[in-house]
mmCIF file of C-alpha atoms in Angstrom:
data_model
loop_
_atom_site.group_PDB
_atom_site.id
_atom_site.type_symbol
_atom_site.label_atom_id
_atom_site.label_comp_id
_atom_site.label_asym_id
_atom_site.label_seq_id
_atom_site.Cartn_x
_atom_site.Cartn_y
_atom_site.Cartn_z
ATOM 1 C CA UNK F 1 -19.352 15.937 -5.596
ATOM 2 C CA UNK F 2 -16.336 13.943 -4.667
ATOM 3 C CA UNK F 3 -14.257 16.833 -4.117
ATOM 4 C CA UNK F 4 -11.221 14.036 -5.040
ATOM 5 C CA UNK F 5 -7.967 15.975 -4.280
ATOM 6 C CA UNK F 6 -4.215 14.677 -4.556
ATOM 7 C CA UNK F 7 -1.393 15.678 -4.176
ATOM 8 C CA UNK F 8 1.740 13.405 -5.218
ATOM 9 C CA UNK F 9 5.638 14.609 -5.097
ATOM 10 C CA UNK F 10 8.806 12.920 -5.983
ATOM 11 C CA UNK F 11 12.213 13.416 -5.904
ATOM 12 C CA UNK F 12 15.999 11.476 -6.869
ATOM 13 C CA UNK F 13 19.112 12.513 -6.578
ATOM 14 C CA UNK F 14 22.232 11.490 -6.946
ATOM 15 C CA UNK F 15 25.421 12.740 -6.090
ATOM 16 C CA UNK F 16 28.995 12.028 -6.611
ATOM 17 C CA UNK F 17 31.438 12.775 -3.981
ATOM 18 C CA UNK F 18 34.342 11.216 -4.790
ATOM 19 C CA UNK F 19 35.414 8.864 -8.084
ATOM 20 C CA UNK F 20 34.823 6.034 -6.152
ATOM 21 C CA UNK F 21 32.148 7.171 -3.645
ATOM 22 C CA UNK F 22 28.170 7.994 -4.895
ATOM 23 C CA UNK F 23 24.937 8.672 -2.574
ATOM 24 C CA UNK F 24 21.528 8.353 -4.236
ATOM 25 C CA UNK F 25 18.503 8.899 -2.436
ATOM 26 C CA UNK F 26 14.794 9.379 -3.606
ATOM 27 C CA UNK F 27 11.650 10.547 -2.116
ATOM 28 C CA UNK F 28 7.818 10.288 -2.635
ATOM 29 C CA UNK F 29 4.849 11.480 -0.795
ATOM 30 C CA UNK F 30 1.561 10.873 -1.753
ATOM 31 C CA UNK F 31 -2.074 12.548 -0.039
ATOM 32 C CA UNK F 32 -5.225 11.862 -0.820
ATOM 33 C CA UNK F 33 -8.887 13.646 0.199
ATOM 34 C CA UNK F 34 -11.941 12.084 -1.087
ATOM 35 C CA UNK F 35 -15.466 12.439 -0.300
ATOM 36 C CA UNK F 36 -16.863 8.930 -2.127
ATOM 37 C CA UNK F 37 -19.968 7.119 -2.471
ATOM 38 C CA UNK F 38 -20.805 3.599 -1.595
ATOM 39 C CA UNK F 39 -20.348 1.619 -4.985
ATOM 40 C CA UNK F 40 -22.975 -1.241 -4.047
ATOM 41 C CA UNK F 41 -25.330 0.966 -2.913
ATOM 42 C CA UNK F 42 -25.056 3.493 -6.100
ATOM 43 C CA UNK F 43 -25.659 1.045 -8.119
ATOM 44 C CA UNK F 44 -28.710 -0.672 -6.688
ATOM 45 C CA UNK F 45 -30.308 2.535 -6.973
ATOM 46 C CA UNK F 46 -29.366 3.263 -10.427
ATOM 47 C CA UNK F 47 -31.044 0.135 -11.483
ATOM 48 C CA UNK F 48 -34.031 0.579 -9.151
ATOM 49 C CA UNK F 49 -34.710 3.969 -9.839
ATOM 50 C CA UNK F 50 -37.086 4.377 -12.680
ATOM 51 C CA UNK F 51 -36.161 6.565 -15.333
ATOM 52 C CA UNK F 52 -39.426 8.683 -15.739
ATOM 53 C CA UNK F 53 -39.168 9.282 -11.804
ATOM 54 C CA UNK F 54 -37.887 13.089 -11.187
ATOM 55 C CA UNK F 55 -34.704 13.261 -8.536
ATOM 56 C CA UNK F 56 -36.102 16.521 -7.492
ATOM 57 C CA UNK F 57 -39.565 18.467 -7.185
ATOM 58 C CA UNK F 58 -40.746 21.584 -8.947
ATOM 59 C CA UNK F 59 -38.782 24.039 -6.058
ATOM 60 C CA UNK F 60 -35.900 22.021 -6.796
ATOM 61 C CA UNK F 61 -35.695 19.917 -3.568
ATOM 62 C CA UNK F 62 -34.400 16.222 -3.752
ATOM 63 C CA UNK F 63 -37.084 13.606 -4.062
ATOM 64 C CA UNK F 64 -37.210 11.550 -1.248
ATOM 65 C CA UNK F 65 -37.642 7.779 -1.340
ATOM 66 C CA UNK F 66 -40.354 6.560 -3.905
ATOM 67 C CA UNK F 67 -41.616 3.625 -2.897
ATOM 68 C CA UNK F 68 -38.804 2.483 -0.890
ATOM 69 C CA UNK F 69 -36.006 3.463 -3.371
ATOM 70 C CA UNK F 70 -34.119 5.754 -3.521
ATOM 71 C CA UNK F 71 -32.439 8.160 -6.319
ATOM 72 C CA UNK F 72 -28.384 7.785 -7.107
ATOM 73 C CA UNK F 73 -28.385 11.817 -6.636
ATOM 74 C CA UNK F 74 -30.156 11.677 -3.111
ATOM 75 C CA UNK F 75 -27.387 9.126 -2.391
ATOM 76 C CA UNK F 76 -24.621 11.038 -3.645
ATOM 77 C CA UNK F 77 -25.644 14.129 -1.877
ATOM 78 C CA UNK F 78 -26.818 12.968 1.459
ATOM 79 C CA UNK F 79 -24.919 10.194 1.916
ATOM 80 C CA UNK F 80 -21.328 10.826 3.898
ATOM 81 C CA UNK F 81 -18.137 8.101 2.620
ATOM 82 C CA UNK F 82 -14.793 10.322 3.172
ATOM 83 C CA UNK F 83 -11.654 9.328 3.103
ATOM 84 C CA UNK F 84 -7.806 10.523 3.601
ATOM 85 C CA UNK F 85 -4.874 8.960 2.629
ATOM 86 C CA UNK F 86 -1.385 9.775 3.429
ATOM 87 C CA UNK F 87 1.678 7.644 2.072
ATOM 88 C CA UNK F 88 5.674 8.606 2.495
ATOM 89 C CA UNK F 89 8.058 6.514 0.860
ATOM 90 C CA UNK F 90 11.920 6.743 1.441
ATOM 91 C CA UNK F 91 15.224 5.371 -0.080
ATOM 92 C CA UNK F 92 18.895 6.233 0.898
ATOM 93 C CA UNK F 93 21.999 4.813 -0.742
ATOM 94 C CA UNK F 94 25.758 4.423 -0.797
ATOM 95 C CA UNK F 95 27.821 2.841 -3.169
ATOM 96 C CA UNK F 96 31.824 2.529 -2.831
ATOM 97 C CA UNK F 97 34.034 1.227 -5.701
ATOM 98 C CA UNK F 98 36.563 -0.567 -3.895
ATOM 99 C CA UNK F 99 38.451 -1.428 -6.974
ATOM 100 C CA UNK F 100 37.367 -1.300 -10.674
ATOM 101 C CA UNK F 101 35.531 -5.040 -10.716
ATOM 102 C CA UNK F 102 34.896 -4.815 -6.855
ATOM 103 C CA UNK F 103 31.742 -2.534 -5.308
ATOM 104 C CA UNK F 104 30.230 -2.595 -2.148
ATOM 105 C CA UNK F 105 26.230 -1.126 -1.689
ATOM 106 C CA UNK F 106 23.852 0.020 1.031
ATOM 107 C CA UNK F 107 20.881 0.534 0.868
ATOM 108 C CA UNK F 108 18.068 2.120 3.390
ATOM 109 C CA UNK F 109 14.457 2.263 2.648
ATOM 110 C CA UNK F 110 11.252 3.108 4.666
ATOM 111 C CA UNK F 111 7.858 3.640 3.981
ATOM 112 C CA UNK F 112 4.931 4.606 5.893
ATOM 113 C CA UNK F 113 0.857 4.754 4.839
ATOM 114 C CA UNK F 114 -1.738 6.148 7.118
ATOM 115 C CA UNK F 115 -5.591 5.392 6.661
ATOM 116 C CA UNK F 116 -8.907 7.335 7.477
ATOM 117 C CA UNK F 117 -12.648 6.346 6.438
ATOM 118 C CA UNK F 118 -15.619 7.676 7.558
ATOM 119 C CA UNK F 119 -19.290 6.806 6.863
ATOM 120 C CA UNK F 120 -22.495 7.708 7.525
ATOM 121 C CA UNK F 121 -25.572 6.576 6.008
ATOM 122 C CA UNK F 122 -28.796 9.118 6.879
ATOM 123 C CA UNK F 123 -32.620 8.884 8.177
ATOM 124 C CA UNK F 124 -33.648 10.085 4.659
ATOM 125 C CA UNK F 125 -31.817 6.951 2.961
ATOM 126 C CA UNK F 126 -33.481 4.460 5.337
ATOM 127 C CA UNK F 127 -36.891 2.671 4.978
ATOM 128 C CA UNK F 128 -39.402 2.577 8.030
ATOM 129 C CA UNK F 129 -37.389 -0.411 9.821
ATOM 130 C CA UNK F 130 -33.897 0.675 8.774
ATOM 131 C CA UNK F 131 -31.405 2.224 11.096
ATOM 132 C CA UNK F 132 -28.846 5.403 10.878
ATOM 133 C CA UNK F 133 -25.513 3.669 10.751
ATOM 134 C CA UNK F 134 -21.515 5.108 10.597
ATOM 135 C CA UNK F 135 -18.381 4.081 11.115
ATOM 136 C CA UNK F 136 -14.921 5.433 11.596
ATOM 137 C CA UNK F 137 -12.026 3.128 10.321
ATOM 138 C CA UNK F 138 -8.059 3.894 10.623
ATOM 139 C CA UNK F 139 -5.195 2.277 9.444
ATOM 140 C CA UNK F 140 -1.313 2.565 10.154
ATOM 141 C CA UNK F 141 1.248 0.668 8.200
ATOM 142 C CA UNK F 142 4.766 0.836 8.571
ATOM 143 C CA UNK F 143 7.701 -0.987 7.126
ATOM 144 C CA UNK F 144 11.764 -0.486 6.542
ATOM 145 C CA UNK F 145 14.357 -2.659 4.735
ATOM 146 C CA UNK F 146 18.204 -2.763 4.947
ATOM 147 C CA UNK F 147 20.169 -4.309 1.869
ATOM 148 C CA UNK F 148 24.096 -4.394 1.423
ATOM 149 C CA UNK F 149 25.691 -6.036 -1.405
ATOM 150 C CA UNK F 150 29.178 -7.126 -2.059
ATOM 151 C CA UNK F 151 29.672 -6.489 -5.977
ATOM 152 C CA UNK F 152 32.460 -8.639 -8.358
ATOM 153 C CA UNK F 153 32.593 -7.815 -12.345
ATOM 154 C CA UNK F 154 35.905 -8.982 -14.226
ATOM 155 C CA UNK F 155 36.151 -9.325 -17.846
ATOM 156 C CA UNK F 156 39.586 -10.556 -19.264
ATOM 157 C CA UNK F 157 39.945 -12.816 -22.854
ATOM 158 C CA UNK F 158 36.221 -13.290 -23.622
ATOM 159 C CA UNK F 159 35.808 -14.370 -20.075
ATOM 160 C CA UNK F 160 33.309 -12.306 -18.025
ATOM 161 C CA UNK F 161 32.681 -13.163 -14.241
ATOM 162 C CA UNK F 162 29.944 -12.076 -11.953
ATOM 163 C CA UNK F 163 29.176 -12.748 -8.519
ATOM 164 C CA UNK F 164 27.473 -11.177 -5.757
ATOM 165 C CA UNK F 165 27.190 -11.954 -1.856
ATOM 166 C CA UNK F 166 24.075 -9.733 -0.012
ATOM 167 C CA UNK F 167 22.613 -9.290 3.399
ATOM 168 C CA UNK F 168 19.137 -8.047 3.760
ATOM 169 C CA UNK F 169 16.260 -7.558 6.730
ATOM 170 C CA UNK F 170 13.267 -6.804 6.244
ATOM 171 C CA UNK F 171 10.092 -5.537 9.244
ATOM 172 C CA UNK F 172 6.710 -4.611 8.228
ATOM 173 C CA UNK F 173 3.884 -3.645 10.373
ATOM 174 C CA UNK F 174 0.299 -3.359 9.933
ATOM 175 C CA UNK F 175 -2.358 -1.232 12.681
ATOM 176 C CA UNK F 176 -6.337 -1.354 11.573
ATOM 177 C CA UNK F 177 -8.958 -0.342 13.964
ATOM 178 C CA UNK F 178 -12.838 0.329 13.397
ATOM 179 C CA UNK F 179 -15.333 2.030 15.388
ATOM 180 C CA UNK F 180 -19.177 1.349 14.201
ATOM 181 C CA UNK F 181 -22.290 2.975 15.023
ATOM 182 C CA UNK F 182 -25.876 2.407 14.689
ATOM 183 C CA UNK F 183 -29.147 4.441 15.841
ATOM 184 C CA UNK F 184 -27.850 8.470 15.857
ATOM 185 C CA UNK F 185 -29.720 10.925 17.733
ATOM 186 C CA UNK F 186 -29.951 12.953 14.436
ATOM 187 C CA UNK F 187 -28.544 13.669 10.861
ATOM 188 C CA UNK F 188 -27.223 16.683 11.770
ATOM 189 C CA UNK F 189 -23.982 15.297 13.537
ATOM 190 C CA UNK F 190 -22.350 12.148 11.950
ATOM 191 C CA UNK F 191 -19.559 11.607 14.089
ATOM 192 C CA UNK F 192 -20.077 8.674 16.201
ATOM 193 C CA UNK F 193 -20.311 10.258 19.512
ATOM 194 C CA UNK F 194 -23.908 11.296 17.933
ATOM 195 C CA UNK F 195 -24.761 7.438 17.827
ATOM 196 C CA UNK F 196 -26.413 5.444 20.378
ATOM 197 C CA UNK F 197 -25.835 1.520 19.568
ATOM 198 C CA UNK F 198 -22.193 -0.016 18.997
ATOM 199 C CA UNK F 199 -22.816 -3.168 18.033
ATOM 200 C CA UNK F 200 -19.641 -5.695 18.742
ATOM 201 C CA UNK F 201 -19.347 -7.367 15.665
ATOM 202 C CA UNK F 202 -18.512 -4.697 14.138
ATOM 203 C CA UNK F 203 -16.112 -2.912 16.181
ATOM 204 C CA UNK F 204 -12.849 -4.056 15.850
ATOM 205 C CA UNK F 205 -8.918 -3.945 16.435
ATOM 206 C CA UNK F 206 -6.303 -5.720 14.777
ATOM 207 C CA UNK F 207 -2.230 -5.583 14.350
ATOM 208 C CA UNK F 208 0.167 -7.764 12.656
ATOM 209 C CA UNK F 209 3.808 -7.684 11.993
ATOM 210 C CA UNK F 210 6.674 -9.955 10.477
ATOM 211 C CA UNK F 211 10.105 -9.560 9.750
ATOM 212 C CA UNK F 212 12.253 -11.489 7.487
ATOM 213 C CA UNK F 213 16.248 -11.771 7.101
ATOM 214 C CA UNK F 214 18.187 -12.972 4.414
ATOM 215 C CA UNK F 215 21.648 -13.857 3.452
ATOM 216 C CA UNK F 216 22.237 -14.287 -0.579
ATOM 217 C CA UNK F 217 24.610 -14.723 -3.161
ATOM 218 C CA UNK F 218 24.457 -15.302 -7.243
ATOM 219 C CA UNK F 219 27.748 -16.053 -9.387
ATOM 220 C CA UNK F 220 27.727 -15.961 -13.356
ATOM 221 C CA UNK F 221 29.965 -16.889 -16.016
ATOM 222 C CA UNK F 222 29.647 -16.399 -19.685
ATOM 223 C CA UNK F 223 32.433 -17.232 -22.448
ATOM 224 C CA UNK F 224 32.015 -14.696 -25.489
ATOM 225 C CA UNK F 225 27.898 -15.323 -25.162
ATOM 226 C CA UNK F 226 28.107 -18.793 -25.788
ATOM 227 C CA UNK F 227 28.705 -20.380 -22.792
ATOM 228 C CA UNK F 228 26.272 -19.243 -19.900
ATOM 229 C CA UNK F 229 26.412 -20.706 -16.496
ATOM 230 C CA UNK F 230 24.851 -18.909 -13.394
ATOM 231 C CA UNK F 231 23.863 -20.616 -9.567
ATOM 232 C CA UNK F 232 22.299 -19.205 -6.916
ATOM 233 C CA UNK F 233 22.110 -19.546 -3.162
ATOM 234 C CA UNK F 234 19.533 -18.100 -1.055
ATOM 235 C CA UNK F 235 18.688 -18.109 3.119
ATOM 236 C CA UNK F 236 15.906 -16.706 4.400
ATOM 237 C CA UNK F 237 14.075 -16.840 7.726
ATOM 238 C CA UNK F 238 11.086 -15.525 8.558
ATOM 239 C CA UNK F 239 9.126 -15.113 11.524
ATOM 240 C CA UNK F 240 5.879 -16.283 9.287
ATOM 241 C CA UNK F 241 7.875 -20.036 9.273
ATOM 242 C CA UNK F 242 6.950 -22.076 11.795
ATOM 243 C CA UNK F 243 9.208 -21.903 15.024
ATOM 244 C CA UNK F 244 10.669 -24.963 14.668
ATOM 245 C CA UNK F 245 11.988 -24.501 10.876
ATOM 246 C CA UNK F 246 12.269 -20.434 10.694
ATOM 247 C CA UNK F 247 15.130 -21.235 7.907
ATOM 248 C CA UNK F 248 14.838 -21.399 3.997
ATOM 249 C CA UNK F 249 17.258 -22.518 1.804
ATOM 250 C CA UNK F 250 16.286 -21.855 -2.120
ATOM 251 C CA UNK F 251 19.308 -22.835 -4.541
ATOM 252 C CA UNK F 252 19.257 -22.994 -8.061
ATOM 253 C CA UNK F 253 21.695 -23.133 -10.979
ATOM 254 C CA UNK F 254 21.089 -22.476 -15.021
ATOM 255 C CA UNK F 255 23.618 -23.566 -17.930
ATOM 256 C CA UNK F 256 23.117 -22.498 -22.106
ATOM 257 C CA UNK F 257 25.100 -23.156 -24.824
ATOM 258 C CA UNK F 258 24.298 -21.390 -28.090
#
């Protein structure tokens, strides 16, 4: 059984203080609980597994191995592959008409995702050289964004004119860290203070993080919907550029007559 369980909320709202003045925010959390199986290995014994082979005896025990293989049920029953999930995401904004063509935005956003695996394979799903394994993997990732925009929309005579000047930064961060197992002392505990081999390879820590700033602006003009014109101006930096060019500029322009 996977025992899969989720549970997923959201929320928005929106709320007008003022003619001019309006806060919007929105909310969603997400958990997961799962008890899975090993893909690869469920599938290798699906195709090795002969169909005229019984997954359990006459008392209604599982079949062991046959012959070195072993049945997709024994797998799924025996075989330990949990995992929990927990994701928050965030959003908070305000947005002030300063006149009736001229709005200023900001904008708040976070998000956060935590990871946990765990894994243990059993004696009964080993042959005679094989060895009890497990691991325990965990993962944190974080990130949060601020955006403000400076808003222009006039329309007067068939003319309409639209620009727009914006700020942004940007941080994310990423935590992964695995702890692997071989040899346990029995099947009866499968946490990996039961085991009696770590082998380095395969234990592991990582982290990474970047962060990324940008100023940006757009501008538009369109004549009745025949003439079109729009540019674009964009400046980023980044702390993935190198250190001696951590600065992007990106421009670009468009024209259409129809």
């Amino acid at each position: 059984k996977s025992n899969y369980k989720r549970l997923t909320t959201r929320m928005n709202a929106s709320y007008n203080v003022s003619r001019r003045l309006t806060v919007s925010n929105n909310f969603n959390l997400n958990v997961v609980n799962n008890n899975g199986i090993d893909a690869e290995q469920m599938v290798n014994s699906l195709y090795t597994w002969l169909p005229y082979w019984n997954v359990t005896d006459v008392s209604g025990n599982v079949m062991p191995a046959v012959g070195g293989k072993y049945s997709a049920y024994l797998r799924a029953e025996q075989e330990k592959n949990q995992m929990k999930q927990f994701s928050v995401n965030a959003q908070v904004a305000v947005q002030y008409k300063i006149t009736d063509w001229l709005s200023f935005k900001a904008s708040f956003a976070g998000s956060v995702r935590t990871l946990k695996k765990y894994f243990f394979r059993p004696t009964t799903l080993l042959s005679s050289t094989g060895h009890t394994t497990g691991y325990d993997l965990t993962g944190l990732n974080y990130s949060w964004r601020n955006e403000d925009y400076l808003q222009f929309n006039k329309k007067f005579l068939g003319h309409k004119v639209s620009a727009m000047l914006g700020f942004g930064v940007y941080d994310y961060h990423v935590e992964n860290a695995q702890v692997y197992g071989m040899d346990f002392n029995n099947d009866y505990v499968w946490t990996l203070n039961n085991a009696t081999v770590f082998p380095v390879s395969k234990n592991y820590s990582n982290q990474t993080e970047h962060g990324m700033m940008s100023v940006f602006t757009r501008a538009s003009y369109d004549y009745k919907g025949k003439y079109l014109f729009a540019g674009n101006l964009r400046l980023d930096g980044s702390s993935r550029f190198s250190k001696s060019n951590r600065w992007g500029f990106f421009p670009s322009a468009s024209a259409e007559i129809t």
